[in-house]
CSV table of C-alpha atoms in Angstrom, one decimal:
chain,number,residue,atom,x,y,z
A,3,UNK,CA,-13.0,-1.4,-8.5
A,4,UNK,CA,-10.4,-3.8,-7.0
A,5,UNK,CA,-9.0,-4.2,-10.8
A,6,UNK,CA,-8.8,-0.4,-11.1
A,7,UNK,CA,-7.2,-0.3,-8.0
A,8,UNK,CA,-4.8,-2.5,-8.3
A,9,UNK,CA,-3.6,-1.1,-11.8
A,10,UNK,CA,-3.3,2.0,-9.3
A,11,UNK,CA,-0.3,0.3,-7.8
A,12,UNK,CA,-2.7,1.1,-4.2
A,13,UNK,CA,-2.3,-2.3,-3.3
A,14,UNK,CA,-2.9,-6.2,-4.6
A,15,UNK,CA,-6.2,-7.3,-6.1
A,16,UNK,CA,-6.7,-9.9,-3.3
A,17,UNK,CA,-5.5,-6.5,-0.3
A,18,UNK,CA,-8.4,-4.0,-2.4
A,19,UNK,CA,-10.7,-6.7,-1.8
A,20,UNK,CA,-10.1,-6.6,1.5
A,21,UNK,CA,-9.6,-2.4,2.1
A,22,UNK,CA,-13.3,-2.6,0.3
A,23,UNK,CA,-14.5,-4.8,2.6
A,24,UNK,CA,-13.1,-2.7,5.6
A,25,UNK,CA,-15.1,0.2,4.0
A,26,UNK,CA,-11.6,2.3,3.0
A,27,UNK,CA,-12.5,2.7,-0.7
A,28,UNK,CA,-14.7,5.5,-1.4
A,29,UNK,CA,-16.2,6.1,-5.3
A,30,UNK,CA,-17.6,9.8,-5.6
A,31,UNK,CA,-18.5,10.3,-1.4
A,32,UNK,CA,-20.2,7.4,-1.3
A,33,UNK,CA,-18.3,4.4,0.3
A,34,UNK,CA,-17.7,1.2,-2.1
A,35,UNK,CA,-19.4,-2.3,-0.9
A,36,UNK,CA,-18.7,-3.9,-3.4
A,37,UNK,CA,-15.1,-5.2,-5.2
A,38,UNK,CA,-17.4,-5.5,-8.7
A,39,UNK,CA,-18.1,-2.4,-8.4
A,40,UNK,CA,-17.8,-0.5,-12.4
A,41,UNK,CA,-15.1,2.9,-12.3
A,42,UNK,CA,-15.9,5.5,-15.2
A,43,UNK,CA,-13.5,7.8,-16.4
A,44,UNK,CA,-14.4,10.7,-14.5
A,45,UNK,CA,-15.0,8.8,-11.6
A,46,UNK,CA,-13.2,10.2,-8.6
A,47,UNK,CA,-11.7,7.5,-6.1
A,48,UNK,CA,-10.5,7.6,-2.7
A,49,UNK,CA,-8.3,5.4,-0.5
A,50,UNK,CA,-9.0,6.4,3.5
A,51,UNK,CA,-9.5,9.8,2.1
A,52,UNK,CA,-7.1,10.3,-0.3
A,53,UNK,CA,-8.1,10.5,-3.8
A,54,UNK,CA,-6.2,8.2,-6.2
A,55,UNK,CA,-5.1,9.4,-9.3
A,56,UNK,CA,-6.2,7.5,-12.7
A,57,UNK,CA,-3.9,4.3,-13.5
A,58,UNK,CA,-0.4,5.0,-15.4
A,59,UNK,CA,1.1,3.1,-18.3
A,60,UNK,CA,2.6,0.0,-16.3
A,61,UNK,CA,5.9,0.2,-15.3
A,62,UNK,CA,8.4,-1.4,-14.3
A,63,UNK,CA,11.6,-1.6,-11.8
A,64,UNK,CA,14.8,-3.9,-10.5
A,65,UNK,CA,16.1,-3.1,-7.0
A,66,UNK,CA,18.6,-4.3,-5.1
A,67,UNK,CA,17.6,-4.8,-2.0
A,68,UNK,CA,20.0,-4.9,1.0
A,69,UNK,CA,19.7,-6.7,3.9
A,70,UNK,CA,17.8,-5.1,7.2
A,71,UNK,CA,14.5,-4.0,4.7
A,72,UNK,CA,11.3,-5.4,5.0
A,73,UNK,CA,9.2,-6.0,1.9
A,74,UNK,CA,6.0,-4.2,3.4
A,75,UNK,CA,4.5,-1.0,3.1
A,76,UNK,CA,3.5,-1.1,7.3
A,77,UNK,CA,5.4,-3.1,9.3
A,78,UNK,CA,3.7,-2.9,12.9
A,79,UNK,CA,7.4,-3.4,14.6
A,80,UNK,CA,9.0,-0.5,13.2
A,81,UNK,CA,11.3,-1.5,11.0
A,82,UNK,CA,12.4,0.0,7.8
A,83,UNK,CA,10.9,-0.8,5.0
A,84,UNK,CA,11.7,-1.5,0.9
A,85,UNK,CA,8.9,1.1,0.2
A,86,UNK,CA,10.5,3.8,2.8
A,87,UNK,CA,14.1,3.5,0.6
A,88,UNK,CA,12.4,4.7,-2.4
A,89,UNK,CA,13.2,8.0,-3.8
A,90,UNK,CA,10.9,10.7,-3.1
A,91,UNK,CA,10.0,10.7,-6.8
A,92,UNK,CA,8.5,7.4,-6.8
A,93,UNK,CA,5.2,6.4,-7.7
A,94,UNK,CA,3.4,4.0,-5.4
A,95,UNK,CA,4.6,0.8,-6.5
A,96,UNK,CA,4.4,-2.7,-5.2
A,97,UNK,CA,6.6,-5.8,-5.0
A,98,UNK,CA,6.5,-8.4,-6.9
A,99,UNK,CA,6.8,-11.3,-4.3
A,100,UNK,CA,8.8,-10.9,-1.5
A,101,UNK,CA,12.2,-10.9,0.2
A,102,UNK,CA,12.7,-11.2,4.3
A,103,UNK,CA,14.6,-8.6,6.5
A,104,UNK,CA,18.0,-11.2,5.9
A,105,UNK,CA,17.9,-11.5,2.8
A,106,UNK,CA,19.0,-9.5,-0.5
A,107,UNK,CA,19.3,-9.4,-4.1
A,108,UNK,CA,16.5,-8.8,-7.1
A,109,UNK,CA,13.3,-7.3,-5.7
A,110,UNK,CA,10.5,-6.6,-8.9
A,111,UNK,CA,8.8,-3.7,-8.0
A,112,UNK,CA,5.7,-2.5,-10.5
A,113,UNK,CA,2.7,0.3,-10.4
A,114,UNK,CA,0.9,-2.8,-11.5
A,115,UNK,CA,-0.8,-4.8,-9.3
A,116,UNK,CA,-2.5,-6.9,-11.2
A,117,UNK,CA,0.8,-7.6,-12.8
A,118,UNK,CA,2.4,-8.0,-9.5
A,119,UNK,CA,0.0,-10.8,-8.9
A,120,UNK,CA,0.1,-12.5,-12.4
A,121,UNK,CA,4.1,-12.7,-12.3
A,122,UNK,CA,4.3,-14.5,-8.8
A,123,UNK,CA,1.4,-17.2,-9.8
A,124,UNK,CA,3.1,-20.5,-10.3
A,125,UNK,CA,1.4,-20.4,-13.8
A,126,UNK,CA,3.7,-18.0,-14.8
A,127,UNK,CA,6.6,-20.9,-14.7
A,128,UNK,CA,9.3,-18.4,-14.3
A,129,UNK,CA,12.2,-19.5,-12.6
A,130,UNK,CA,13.5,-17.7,-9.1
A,131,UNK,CA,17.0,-17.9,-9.5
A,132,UNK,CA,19.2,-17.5,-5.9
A,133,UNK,CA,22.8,-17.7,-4.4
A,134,UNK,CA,22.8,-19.5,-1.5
A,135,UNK,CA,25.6,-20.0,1.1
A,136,UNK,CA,24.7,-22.4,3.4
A,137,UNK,CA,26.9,-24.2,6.9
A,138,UNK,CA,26.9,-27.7,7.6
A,139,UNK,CA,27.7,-31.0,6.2
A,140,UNK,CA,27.3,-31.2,2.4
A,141,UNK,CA,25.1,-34.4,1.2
A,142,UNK,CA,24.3,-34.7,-2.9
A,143,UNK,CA,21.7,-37.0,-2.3
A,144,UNK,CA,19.7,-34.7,-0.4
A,145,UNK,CA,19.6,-32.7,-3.2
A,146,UNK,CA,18.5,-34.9,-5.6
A,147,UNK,CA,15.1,-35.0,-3.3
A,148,UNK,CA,14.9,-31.7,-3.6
A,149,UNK,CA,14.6,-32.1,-7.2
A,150,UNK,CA,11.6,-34.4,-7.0
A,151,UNK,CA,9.8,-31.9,-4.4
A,152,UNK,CA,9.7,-32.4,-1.0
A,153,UNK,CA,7.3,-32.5,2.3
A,154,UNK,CA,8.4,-30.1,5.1
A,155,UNK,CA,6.0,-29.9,8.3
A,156,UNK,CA,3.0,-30.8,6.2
A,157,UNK,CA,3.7,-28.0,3.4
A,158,UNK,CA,4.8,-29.8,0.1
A,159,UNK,CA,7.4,-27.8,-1.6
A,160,UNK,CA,7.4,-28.1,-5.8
A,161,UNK,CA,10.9,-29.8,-7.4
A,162,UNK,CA,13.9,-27.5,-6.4
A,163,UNK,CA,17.0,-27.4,-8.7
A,164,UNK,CA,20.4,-27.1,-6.2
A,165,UNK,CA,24.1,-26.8,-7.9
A,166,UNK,CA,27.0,-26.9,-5.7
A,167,UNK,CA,29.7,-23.5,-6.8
A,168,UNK,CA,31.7,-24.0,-4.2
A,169,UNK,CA,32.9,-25.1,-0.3
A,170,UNK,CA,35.1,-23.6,2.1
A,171,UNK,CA,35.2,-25.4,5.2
A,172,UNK,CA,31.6,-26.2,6.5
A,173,UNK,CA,30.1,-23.3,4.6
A,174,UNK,CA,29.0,-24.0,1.1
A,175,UNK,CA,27.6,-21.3,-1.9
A,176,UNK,CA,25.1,-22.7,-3.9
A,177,UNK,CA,23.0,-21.9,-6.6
A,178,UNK,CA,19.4,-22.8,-6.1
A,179,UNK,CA,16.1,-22.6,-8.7
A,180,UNK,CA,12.5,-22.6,-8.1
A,181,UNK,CA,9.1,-21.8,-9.3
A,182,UNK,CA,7.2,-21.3,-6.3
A,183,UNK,CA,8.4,-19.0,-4.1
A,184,UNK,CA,6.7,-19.7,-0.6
A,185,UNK,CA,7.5,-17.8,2.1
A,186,UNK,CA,11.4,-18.6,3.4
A,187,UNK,CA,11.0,-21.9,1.1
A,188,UNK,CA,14.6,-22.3,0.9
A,189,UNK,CA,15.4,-21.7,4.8
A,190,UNK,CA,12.9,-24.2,5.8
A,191,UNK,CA,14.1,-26.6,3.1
A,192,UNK,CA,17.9,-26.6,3.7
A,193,UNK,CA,17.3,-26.3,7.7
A,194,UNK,CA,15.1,-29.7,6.6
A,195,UNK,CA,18.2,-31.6,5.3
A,196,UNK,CA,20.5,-29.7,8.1
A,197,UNK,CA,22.0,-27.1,6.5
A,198,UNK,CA,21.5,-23.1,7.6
A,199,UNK,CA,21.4,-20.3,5.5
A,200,UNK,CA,23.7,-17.8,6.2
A,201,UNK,CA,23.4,-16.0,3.3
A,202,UNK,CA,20.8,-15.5,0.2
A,203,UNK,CA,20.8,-13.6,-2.8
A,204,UNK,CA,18.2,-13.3,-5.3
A,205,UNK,CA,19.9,-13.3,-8.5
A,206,UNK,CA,17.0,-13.7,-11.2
A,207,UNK,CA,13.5,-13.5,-11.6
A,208,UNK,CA,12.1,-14.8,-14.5
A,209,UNK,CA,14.1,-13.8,-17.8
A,210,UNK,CA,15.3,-10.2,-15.5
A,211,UNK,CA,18.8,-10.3,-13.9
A,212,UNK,CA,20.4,-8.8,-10.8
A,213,UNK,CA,23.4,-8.3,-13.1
A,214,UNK,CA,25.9,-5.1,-11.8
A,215,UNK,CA,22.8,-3.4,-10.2
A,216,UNK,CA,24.6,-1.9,-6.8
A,217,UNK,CA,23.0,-2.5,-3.7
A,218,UNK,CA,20.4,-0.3,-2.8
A,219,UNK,CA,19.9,0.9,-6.6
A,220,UNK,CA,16.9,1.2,-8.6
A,221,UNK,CA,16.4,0.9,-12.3
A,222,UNK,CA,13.4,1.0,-15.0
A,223,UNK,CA,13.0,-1.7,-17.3
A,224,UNK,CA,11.8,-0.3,-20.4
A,225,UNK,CA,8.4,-0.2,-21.8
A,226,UNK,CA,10.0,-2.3,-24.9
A,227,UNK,CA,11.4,-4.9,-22.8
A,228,UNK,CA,8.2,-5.1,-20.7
A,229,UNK,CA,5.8,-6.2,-23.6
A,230,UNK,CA,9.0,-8.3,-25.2
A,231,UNK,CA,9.4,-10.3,-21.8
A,232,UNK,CA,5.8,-9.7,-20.4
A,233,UNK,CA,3.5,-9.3,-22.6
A,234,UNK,CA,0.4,-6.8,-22.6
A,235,UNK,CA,-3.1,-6.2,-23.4
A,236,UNK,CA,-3.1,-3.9,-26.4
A,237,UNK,CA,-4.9,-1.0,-24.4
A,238,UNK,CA,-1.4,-0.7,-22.7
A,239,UNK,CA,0.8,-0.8,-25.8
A,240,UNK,CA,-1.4,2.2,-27.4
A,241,UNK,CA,-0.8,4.3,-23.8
A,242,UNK,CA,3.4,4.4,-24.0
């Protein structure tokens, strides 16, 4: 059940665990207890109510997200969210990691959860590409730590790749490449070695680009780059 759902685009793997724990998952009127719990073809599913339709071919979109979004589908303080933006048209998707309310840039967003979750597991190796501008005094060899991974408040951050573009003053871009992604990584890091982010653009994710994609614009990937870049289990190829 948390599989199926996730493939639903309702929510993470890990979160449907969770909403079937809380009792929110409902399989033909009687209410799910379990997450291993087998879906048939027929089988009609409900989330609070609200019956889900059957998984769709996985799919796939870049945004560019602005600044002042939040990547959440609630956010208990109001604010707008990434998922509010979407057209009216849009299936459920989610995001594929996340980026905070200041920052901007490439946002993955898929109808795949499980896909979701495989694509933002360090196994996956793919590189988080970002434009940085950061204030404060410039020093190389701080960088060069970075690159051998670094301890910040007892959370050990994996080997970060940092290229100085250029400086104006006290404020520096930079382009900076990770795998990990924790949450705010590079803030915490460059606050760390005494520099603050003033600015940060995601500019890649894995082999897909932020290219000339306007802010605030949304665009499929195809299903042919999908398998090319992803990959897929051959159940999905035969559903295009």
């Amino acid at each position: 059940m948390a599989k199926w759902l996730a493939r639903a685009g309702v929510a993470s793997r890990r979160e449907a665990e969770t909403m079937i724990q809380d009792g929110k998952i409902s399989l033909n009127n009687e209410v799910v207890k379990q997450p291993a719990t087998f879906v048939q073809e027929h089988d009609i599913i409900r989330v609070e109510g609200k019956v889900i339709s059957a998984p769709d071919r996985t799919r796939l979109w870049r945004y560019h997200k602005p600044i002042g979004l939040i990547t959440t589908h609630k956010d208990p303080e109001g604010r707008k969210t990434v998922f509010e933006a979407m057209p009216e048209a849009m299936p459920r998707v989610i995001s594929v990691g996340r980026l905070d309310l200041n920052s901007e840039g490439l946002l993955l967003l898929t109808n795949d959860g499980a896909l979701a979750r495989k694509l933002e597991m360090p196994s996956s190796q793919w590189t988080r590409r970002y434009r940085v501008r950061v204030f404060g005094t410039i020093n190389p060899e701080d960088f060069n730590r970075l690159k051998k991974g670094i301890t910040v408040e007892g959370i050990h951050y994996a080997p970060i790749d940092v290229k100085i573009d250029s400086q104006k003053g006290n404020n520096t871009w930079l382009t900076v490449s990770l795998q990990e992604g924790r949450n705010r990584e590079i803030r915490r890091v460059m606050q760390h070695i005494n520099l603050q982010v003033n600015r940060l653009i995601r500019i890649a994710y894995g082999p897909f680009q932020l290219g000339a994609l306007p802010k605030g614009a949304l665009e499929e990937v195809t299903f042919k780059v999908i398998k090319e870049q992803i990959g897929l289990p051959s159940a999905e190829h035969k559903k295009k």
